[in-house]
XYZ file of C-alpha atoms in Angstrom:
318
model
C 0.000 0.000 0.000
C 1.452 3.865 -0.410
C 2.296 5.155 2.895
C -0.264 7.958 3.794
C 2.585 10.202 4.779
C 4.864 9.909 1.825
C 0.952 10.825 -0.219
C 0.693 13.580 2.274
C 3.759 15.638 1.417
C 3.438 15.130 -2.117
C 5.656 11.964 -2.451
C 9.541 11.875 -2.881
C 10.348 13.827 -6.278
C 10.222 17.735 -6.946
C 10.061 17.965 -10.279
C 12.749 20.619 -10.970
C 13.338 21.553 -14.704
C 17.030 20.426 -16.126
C 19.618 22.721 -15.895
C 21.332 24.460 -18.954
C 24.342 23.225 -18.458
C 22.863 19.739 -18.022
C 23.600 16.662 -20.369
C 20.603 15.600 -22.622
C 20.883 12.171 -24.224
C 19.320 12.808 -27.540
C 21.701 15.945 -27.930
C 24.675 14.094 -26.867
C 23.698 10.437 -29.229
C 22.521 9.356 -32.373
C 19.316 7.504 -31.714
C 19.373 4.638 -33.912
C 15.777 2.884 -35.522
C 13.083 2.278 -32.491
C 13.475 -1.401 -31.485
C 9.978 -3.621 -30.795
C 10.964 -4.609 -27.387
C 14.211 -2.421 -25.398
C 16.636 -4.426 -23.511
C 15.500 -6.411 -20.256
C 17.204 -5.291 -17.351
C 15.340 -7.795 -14.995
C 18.058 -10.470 -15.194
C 20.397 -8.249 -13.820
C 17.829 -6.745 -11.325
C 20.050 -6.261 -7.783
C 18.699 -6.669 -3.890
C 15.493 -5.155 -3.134
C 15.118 -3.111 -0.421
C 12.465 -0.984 0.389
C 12.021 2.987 1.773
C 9.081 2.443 3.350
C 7.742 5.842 4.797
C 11.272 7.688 3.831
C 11.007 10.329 1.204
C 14.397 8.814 -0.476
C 12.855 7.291 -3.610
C 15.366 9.552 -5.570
C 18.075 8.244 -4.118
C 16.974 4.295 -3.937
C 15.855 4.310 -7.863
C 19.659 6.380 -8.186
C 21.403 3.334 -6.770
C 19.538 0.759 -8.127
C 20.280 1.826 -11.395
C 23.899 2.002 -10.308
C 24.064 -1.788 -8.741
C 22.279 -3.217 -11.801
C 24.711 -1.674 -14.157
C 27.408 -3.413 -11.225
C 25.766 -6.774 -11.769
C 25.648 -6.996 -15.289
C 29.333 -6.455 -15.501
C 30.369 -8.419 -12.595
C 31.413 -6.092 -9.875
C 31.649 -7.487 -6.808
C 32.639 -5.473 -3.583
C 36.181 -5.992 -1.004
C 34.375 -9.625 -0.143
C 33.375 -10.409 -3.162
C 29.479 -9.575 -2.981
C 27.259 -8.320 -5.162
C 27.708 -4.665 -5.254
C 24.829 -2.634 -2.997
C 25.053 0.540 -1.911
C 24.391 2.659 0.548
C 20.780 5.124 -0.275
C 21.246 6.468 2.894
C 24.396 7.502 2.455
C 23.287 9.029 -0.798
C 20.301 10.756 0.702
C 22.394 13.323 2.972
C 25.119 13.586 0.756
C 22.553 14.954 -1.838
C 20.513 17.153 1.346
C 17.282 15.195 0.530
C 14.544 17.095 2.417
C 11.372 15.767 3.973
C 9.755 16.800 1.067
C 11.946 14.856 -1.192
C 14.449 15.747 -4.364
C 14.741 16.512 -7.691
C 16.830 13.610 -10.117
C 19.780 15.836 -10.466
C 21.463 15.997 -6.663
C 21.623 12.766 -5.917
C 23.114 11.641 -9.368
C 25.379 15.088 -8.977
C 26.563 13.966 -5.310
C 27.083 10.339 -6.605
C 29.207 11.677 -9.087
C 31.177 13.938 -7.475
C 31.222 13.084 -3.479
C 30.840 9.355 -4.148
C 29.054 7.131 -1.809
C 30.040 3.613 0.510
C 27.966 0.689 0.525
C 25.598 -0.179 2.358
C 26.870 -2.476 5.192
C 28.608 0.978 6.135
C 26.004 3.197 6.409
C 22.086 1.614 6.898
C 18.716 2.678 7.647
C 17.168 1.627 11.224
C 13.605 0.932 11.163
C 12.439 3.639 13.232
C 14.081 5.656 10.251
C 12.368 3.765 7.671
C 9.146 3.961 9.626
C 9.081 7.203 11.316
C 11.742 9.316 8.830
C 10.448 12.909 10.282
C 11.004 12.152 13.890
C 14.599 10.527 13.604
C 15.877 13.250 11.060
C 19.073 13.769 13.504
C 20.016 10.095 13.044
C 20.599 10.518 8.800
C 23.932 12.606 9.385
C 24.884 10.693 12.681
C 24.919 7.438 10.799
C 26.969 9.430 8.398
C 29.495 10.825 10.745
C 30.257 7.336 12.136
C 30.914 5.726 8.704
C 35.034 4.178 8.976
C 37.233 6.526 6.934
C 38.855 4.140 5.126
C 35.909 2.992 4.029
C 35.869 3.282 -0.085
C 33.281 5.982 -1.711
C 31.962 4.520 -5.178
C 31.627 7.196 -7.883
C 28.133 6.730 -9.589
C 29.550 8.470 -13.121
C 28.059 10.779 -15.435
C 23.834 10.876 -16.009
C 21.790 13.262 -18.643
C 18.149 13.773 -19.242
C 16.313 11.556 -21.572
C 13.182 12.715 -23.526
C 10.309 10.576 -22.584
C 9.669 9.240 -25.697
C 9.377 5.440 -26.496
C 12.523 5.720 -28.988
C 14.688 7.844 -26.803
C 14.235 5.649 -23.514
C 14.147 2.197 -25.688
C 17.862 3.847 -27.030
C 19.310 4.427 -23.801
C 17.905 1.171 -22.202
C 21.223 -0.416 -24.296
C 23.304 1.186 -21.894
C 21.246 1.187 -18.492
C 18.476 1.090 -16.764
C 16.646 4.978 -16.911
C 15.698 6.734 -13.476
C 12.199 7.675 -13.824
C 9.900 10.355 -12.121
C 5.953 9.160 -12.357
C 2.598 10.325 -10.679
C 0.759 7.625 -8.878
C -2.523 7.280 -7.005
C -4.717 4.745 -5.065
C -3.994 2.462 -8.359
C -0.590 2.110 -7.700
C -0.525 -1.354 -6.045
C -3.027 -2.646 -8.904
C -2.747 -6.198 -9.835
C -1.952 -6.381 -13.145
C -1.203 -3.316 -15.398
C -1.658 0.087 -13.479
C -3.668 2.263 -15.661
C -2.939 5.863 -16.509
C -2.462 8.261 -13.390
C -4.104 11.915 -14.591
C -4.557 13.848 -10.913
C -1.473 12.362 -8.879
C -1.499 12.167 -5.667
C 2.189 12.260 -5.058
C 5.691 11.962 -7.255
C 7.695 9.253 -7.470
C 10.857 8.163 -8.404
C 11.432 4.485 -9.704
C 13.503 2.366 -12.282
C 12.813 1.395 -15.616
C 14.033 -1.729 -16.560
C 12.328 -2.702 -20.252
C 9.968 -1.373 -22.520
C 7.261 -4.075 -23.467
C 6.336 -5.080 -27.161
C 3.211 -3.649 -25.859
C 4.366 -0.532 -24.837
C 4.013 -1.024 -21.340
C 6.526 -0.455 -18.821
C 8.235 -2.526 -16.596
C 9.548 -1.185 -13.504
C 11.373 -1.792 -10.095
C 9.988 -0.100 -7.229
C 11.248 0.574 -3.884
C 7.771 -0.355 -2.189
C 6.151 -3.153 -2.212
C 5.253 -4.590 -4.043
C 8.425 -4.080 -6.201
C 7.559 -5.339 -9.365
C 4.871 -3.044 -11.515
C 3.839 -2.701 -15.087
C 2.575 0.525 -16.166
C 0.115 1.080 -19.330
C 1.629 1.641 -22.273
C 0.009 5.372 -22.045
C 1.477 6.504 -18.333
C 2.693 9.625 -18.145
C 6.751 9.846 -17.753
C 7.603 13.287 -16.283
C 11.263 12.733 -16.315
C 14.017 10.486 -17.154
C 17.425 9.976 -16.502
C 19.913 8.079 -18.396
C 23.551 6.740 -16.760
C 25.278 6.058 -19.937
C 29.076 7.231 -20.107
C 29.022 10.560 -21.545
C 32.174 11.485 -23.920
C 34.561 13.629 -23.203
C 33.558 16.138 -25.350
C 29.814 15.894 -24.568
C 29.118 19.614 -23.726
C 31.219 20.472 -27.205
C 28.901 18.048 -28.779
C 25.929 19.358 -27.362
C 27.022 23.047 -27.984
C 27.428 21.396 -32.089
C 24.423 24.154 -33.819
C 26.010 26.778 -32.218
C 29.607 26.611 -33.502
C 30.349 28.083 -36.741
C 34.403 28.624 -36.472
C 37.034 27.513 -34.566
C 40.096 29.583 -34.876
C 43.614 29.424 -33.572
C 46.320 31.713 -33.110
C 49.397 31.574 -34.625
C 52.416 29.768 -32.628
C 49.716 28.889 -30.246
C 48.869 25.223 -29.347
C 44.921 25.734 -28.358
C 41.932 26.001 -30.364
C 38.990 28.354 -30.061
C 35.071 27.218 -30.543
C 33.524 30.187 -31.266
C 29.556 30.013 -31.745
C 27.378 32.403 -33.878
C 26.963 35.399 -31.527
C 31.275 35.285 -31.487
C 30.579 34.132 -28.008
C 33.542 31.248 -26.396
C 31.984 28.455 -26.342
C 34.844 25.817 -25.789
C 38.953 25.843 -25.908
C 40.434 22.399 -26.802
C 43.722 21.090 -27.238
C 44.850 19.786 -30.735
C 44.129 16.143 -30.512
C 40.287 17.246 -29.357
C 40.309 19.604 -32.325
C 41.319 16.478 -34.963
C 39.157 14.329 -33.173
C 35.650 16.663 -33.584
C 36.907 17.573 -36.855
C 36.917 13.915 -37.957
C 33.773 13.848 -36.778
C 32.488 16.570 -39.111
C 30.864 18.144 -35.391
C 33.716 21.717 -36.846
C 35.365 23.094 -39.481
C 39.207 23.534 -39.890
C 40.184 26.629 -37.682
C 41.211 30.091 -39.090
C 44.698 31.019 -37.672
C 44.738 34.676 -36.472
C 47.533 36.625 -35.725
C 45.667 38.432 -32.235
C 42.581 37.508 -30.046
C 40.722 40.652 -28.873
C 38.703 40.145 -25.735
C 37.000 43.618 -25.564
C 34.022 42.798 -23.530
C 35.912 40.129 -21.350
C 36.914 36.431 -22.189
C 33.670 35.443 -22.979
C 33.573 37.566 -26.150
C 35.603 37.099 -28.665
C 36.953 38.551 -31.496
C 39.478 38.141 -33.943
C 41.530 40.136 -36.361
C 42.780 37.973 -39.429
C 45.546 37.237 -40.434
């Protein structure tokens, strides 16, 4: 059943917009012909656990995604067991509220604070059960974690469109972080039909897209396992496939017209429409997008002129 409290203060997810400077998948990839089915993730599917009355569904669906990615390549941990780590750990790192999170802070504190497992840093029940009156526990467990226990970097992340072909594309690569709606037919039998008024926000994981079009997803309540028509609304989706270096360049691609270079000078310039800096890369980047076709060959200049600051530039010819 869904916790009356976790309905109460609107469920786990605040559905902030991206950022500008985020990665989106369909920007960064080629999506290739829409696939019938998408990959199955469920072979690879890691321990359940669940969060109960917590508002740390963010964080849960974050790692999940993380240990089944672990599984299917064989990471074990120091003793040799499957990989799980620690949502708790997660949840404070990213400041998860009562009230919940957005998808970006815990992937951004996974990837840059990095997180232990779990046998390090665990929930009690009274936290699971009663998460607003043992708040002052989260960053005492925390605190006492050993410090030479190893933090496990959770890697890049962007934002997938939710669209059938984009998620079935990035399914490949892992399993997607998704933000839903849900109401009173959330613990349906059987397909849960469309949510239009939710009653709370919800972050899960995605594991396959159906022939049907349904999806089928891991949950961190019970019971775990759902399938949601083929129709349910996807607010949000979040992708953990490695990112290339040059993502942002890549991403930036409409909006560089010229790349320029100036003379006896080893980096190049990416300068987009407006004359505004987009991006300075070494040489090797520069053969490596131009290969690509994502530039054209640089104009060597004998001066750069920076006359409203670095982030203008202009360029006198040579």
């Amino acid at each position: 059943m869904i916790d009356q409290k976790y309905i109460q203060r609107g469920g786990g997810v605040i559905l902030n917009p991206p950022l500008e400077t985020d990665a989106v998948y369909e920007r960064v990839f080629t999506i290739g012909a829409e696939p019938a089915e998408s990959f199955d993730w469920r072979p690879y599917r890691p321990l359940f656990e669940t969060q109960r009355a917590t508002f740390d569904c963010t964080c849960f669906s974050r790692t999940n995604c993380g240990e089944y990615v672990g599984v299917k390549a064989g990471i074990k941990d120091h003793n040799g067991n499957e990989i799980n780590f620690s949502d708790l750990h997660l949840a404070v790192e990213a400041n998860n509220t009562l009230n919940g999170n957005d998808l970006n802070n815990p992937s951004e504190a996974f990837r840059k604070k990095g997180i232990v497992l779990q046998v390090f840093c665990q929930y009690d029940n009274d936290m699971l059960d009663h998460p607003a009156g043992t708040w002052a526990k989260r960053k005492q467990k925390v605190a006492a974690i050993p410090k030479d226990a190893k933090r496990y970097s959770g890697g890049n992340h962007s934002w997938v469109a939710a669209t059938k072909a984009a998620m079935k594309d990035a399914l490949q690569y892992s399993p997607l972080q998704i933000a839903v709606g849900l109401d009173n037919s959330w613990n349906n039998k059987g397909i849960i039909p469309r949510c239009e008024n939710p009653l709370a926000y919800h972050a899960i994981t995605l594991e396959k897209i159906r022939k049907d079009g349904a999806y089928q997803i891991f949950d961190s309540g019970v019971p775990e396992e759902k399938i949601l028509a083929s129709n349910y609304i996807i607010y949000q989706a979040k992708s953990f496939r490695d990112l290339p270096e040059t993502w942002k360049i890549i991403q930036d691609n409409k909006k560089i017209m010229k790349t320029i270079k100036k003379k006896d000078a080893s980096e190049i310039y990416l300068i987009g429409s407006d004359n505004y800096l987009r991006h300075i890369v070494n040489m090797h980047t520069y053969q490596d997008m131009l290969s690509a076709g994502i530039i054209t060959p640089f104009v060597e200049v004998d001066e750069l002129v920076y006359p409203l600051g670095r982030n203008i530039l202009h360029y006198v010819d040579a």
